[in-house]
Tab-separated table of N, CA and C in Angstrom:
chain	number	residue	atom	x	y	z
A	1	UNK	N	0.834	-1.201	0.000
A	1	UNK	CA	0.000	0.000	0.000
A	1	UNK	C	0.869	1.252	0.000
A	2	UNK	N	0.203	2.218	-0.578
A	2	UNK	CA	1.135	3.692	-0.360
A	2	UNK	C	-0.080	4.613	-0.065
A	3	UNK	N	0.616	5.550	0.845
A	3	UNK	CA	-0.435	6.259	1.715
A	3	UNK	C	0.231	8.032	0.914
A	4	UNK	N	-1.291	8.610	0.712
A	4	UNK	CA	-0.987	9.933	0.281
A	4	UNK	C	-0.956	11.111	0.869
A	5	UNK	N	-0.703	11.906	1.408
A	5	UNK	CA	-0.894	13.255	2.614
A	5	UNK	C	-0.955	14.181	1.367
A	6	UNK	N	-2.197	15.156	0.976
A	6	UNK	CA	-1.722	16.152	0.013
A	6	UNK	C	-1.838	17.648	1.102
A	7	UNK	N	-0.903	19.159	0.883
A	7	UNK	CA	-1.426	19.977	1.855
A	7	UNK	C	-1.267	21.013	1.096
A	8	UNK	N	-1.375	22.309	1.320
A	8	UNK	CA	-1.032	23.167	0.348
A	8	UNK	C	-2.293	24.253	-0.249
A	9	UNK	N	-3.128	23.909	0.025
A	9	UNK	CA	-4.453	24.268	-0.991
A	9	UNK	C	-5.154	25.760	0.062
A	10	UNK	N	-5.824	26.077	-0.314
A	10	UNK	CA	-6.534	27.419	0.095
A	10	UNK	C	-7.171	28.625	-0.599
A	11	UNK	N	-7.379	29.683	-0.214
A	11	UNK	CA	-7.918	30.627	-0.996
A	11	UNK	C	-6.942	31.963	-1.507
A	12	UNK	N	-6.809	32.248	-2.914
A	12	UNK	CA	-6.029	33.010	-3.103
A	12	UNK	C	-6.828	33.423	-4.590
A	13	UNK	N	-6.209	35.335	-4.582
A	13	UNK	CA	-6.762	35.878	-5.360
A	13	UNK	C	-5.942	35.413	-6.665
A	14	UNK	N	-6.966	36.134	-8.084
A	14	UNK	CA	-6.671	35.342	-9.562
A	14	UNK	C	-4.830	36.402	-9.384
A	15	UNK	N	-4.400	35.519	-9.795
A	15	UNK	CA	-3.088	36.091	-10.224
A	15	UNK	C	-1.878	35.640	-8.856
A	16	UNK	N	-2.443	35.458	-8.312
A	16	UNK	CA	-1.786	35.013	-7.384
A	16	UNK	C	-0.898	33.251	-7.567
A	17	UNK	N	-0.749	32.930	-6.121
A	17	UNK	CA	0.314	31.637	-6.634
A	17	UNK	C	0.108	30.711	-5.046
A	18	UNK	N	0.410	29.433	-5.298
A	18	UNK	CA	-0.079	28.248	-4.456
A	18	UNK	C	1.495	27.439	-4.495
A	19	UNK	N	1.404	26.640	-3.838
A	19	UNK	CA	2.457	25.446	-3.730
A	19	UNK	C	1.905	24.091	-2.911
A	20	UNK	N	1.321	23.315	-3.818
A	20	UNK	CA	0.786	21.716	-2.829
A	20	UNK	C	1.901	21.179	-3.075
A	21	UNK	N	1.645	20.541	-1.876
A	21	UNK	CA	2.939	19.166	-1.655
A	21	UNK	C	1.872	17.714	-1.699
A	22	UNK	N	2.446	16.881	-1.749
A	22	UNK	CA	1.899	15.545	-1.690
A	22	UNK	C	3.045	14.414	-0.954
A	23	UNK	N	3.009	13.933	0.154
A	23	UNK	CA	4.151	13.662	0.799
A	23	UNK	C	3.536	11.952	0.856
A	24	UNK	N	4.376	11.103	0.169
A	24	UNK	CA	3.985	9.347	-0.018
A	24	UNK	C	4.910	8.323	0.930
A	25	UNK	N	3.978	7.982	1.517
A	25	UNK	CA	4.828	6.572	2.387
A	25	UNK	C	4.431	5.269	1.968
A	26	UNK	N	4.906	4.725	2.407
A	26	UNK	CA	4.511	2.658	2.607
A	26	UNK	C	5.363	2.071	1.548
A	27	UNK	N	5.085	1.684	0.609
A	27	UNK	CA	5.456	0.638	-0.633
A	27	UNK	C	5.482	1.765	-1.679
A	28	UNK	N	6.941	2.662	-1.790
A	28	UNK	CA	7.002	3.811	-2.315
A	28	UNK	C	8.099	2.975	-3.276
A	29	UNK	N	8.358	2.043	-3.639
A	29	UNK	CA	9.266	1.187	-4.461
A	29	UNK	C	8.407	0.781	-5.399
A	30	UNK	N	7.294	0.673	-5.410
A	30	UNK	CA	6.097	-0.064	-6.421
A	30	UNK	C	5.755	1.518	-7.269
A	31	UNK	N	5.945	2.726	-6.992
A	31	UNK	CA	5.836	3.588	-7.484
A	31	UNK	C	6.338	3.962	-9.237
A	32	UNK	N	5.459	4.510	-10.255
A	32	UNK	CA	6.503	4.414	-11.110
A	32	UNK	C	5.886	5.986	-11.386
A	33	UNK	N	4.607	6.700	-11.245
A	33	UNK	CA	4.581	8.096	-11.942
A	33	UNK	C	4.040	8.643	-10.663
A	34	UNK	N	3.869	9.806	-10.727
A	34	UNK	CA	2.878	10.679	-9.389
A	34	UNK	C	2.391	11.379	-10.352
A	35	UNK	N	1.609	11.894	-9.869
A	35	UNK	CA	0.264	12.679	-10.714
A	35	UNK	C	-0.783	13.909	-10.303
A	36	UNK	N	-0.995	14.914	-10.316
A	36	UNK	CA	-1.982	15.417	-9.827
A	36	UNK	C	-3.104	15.907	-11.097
A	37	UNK	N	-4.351	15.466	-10.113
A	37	UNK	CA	-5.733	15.784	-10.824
A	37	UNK	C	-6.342	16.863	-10.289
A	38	UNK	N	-7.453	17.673	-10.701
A	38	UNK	CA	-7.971	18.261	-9.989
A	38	UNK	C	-9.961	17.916	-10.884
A	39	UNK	N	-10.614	18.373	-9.806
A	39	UNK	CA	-12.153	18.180	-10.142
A	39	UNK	C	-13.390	19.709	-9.362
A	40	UNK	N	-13.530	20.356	-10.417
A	40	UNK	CA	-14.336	21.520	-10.214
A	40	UNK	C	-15.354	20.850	-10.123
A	41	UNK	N	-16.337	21.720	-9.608
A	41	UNK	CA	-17.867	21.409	-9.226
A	41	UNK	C	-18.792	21.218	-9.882
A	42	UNK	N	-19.029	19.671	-10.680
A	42	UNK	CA	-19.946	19.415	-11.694
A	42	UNK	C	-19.267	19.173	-13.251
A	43	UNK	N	-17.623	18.922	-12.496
A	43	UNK	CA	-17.123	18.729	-13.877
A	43	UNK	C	-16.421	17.200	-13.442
A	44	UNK	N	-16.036	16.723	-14.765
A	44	UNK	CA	-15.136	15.220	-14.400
A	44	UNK	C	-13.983	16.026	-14.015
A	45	UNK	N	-13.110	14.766	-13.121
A	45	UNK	CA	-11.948	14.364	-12.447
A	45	UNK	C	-10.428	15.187	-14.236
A	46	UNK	N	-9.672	16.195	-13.746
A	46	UNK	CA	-9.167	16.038	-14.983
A	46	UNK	C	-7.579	15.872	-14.441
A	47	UNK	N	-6.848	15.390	-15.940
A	47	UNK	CA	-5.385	15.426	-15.467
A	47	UNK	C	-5.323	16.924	-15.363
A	48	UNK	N	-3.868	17.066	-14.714
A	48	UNK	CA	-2.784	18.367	-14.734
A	48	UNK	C	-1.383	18.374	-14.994
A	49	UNK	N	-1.019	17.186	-14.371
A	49	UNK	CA	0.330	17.429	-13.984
A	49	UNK	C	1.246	15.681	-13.535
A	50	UNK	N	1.799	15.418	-14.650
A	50	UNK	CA	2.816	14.206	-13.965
A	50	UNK	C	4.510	14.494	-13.978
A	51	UNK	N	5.027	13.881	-12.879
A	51	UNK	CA	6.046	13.629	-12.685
A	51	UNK	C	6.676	11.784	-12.714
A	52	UNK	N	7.318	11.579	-13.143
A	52	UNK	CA	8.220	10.008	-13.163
A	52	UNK	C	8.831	9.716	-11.670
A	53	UNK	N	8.783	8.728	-11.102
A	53	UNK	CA	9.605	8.798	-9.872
A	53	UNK	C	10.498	9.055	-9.621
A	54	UNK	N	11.804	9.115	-11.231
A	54	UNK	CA	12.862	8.790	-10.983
A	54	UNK	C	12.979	10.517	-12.104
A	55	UNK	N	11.859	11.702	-11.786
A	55	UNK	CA	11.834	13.192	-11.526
A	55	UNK	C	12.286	12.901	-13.409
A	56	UNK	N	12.417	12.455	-14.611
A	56	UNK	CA	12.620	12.295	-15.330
A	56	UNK	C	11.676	13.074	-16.714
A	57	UNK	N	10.733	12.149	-16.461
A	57	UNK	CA	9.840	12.487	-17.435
A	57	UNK	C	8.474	13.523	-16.503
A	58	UNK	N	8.380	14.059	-17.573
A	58	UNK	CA	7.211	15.833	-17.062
A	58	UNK	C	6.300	15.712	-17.481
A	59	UNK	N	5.187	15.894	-17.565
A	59	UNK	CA	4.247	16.114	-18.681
A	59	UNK	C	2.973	17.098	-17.546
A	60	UNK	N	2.617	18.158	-18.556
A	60	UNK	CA	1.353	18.883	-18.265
A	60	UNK	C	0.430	19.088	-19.014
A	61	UNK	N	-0.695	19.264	-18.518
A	61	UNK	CA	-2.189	19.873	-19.187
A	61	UNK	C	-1.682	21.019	-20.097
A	62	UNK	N	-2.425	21.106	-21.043
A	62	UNK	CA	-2.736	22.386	-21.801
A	62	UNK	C	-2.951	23.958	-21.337
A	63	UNK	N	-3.937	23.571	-20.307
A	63	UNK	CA	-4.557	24.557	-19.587
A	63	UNK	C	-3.696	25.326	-18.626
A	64	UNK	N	-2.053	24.453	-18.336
A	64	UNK	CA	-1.535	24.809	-17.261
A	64	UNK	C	0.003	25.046	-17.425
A	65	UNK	N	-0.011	24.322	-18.656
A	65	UNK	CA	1.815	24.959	-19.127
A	65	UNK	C	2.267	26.338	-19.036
A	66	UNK	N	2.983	26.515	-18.421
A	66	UNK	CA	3.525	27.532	-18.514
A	66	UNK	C	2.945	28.460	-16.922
A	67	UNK	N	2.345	27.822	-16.411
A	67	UNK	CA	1.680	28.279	-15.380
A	67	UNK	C	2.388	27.724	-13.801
A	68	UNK	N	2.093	26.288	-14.310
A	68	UNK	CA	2.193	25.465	-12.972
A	68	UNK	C	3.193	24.759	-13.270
A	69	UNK	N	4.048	24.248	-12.165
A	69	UNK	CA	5.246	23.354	-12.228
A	69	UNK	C	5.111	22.796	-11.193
A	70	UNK	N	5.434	20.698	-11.636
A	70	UNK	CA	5.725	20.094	-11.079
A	70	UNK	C	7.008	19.235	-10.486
A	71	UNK	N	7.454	19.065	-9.375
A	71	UNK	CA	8.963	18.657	-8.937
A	71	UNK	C	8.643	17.783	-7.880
A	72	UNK	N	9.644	17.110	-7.883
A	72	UNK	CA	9.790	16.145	-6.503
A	72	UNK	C	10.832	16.000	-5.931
A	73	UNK	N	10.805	15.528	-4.650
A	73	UNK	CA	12.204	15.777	-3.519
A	73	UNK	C	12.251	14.012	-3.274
A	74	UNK	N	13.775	13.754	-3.969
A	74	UNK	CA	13.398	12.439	-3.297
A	74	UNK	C	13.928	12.017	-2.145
A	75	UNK	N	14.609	12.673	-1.397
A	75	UNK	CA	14.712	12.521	0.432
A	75	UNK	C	13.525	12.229	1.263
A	76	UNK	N	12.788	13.507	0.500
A	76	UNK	CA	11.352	12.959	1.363
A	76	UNK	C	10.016	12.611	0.655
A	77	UNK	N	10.504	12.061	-0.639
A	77	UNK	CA	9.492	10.644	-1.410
A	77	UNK	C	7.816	12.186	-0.756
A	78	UNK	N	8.514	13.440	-1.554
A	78	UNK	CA	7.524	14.507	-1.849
A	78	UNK	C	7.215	14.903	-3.222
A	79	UNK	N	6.252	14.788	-3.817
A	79	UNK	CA	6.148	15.694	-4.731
A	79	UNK	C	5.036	16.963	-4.681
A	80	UNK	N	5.584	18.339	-5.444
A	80	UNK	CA	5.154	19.605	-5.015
A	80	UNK	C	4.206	19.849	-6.778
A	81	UNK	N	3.722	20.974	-6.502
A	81	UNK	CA	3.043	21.459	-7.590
A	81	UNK	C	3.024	22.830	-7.365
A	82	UNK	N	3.556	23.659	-8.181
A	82	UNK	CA	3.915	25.173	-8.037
A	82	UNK	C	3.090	25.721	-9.152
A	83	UNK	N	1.702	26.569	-8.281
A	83	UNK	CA	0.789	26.873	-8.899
A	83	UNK	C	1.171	28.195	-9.233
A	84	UNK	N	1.308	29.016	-10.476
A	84	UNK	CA	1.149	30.958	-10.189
A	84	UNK	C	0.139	31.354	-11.282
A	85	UNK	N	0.408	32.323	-11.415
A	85	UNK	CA	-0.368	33.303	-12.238
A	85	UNK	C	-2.035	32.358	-12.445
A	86	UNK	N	-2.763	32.195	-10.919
A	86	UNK	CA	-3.889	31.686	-10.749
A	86	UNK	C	-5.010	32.282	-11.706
A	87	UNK	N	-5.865	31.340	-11.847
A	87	UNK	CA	-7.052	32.368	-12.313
A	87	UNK	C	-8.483	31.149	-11.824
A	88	UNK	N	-9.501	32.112	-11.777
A	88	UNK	CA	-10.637	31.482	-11.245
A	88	UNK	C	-11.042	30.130	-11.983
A	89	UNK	N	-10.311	29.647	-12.903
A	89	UNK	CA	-11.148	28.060	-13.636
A	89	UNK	C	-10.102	27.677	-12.947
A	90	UNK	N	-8.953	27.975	-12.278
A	90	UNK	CA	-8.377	26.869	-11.605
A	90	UNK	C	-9.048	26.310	-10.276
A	91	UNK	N	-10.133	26.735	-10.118
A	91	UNK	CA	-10.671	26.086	-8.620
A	91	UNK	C	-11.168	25.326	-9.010
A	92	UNK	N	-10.606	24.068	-7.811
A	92	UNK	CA	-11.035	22.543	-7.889
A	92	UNK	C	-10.426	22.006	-6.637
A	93	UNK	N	-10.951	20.889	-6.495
A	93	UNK	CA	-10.358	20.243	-5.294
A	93	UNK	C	-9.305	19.147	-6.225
A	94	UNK	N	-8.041	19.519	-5.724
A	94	UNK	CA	-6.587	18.987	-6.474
A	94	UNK	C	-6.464	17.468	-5.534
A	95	UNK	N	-6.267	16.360	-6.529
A	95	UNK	CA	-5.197	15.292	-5.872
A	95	UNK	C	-4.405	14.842	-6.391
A	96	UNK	N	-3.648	14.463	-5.594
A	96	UNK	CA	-2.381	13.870	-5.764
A	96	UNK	C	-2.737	12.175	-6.067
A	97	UNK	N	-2.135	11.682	-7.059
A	97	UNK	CA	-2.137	10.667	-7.487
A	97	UNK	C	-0.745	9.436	-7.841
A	98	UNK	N	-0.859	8.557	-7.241
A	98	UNK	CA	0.528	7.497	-7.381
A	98	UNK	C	0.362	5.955	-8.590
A	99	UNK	N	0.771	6.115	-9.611
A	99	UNK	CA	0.550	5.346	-10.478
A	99	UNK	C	1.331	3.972	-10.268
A	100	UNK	N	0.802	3.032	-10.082
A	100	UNK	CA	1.594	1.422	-10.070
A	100	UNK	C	2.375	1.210	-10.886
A	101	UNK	N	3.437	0.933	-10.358
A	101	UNK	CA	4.747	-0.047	-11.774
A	101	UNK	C	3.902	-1.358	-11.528
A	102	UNK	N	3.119	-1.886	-10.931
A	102	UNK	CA	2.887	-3.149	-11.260
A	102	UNK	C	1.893	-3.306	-12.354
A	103	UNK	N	0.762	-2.561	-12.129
A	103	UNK	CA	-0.582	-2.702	-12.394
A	103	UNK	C	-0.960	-1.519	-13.949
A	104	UNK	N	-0.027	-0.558	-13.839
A	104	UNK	CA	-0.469	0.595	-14.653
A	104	UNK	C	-1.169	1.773	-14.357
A	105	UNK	N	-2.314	1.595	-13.876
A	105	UNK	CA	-2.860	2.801	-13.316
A	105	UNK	C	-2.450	3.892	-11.637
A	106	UNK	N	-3.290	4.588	-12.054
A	106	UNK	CA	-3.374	5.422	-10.729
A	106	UNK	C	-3.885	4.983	-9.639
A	107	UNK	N	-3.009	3.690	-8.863
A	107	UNK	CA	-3.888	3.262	-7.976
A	107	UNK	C	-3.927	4.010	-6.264
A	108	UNK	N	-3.339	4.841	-6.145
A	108	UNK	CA	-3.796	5.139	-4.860
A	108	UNK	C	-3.286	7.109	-5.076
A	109	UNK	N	-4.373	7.370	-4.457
A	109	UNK	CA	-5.068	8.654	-4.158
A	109	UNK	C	-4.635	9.397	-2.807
A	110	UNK	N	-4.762	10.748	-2.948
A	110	UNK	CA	-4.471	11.287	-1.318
A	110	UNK	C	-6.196	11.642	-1.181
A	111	UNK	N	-6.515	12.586	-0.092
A	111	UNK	CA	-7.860	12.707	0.209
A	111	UNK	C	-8.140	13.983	-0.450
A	112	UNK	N	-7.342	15.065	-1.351
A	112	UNK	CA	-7.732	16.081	-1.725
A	112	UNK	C	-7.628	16.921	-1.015
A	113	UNK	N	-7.382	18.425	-1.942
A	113	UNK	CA	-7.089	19.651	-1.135
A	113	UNK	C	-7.819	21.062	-1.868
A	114	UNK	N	-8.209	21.517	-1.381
A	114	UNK	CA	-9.354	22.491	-1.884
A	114	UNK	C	-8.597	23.626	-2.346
A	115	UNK	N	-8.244	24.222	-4.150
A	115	UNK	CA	-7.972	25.451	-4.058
A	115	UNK	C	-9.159	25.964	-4.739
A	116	UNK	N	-9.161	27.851	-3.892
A	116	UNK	CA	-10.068	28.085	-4.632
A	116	UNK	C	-9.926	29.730	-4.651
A	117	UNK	N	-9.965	29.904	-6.327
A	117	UNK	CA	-9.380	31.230	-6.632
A	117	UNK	C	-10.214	32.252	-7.256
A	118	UNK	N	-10.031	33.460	-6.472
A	118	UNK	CA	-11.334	34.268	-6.716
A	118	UNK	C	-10.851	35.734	-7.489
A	119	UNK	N	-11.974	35.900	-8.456
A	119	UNK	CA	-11.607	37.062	-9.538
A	119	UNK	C	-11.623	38.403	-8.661
């Protein structure tokens, strides 16, 4: 099992800037991508943002290049998401996501963190 802690999230005006962390324990060796999603109110679950375990491979949303950056610390098996130049469609409740080297998918989740950004 791998356990997710995400923290970071809150209220901040459009233009402004955020930093979530997502901090992973347990069976952090079965790990092969981290991920964060986020899900506005009445919309599906969407990607944003992956990182490789081994901090390698990047990949972002459309919506967020050039905006948001993702990194990870591997001392403390953290990965961050460096939100700026906010704007109000970025509110959603963000998670952090840990993709299986065994299995393929995104199998384990943190509990979510609420940002929410006002014009």
């Amino acid at each position: 099992q791998v356990q997710l802690v995400e923290s970071g999230g809150g209220l901040v005006q459009a233009g402004g800037s955020l930093r979530l962390s997502c901090a992973a324990s347990g069976r952090t060796f079965s790990i092969y991508r981290m991920g964060w999603f986020r899900q506005a109110p009445g919309k599906e679950r969407e990607f944003v943002a992956a990182i490789s375990w081994s901090g390698v491979a990047i990949s972002y949303a459309d919506s967020v290049k050039g905006r948001f950056t993702i990194s990870r610390d591997n001392a403390k098996n953290t990965v961050y998401l460096q939100m700026n130049s906010l704007k109000p469609e970025d509110t959603a409740v963000y998670y952090c996501a840990a993709q299986s080297s065994v299995t393929g998918d995104y199998k384990y989740w943190g509990q979510g963190t609420q940002v929410t950004v006002s014009s």
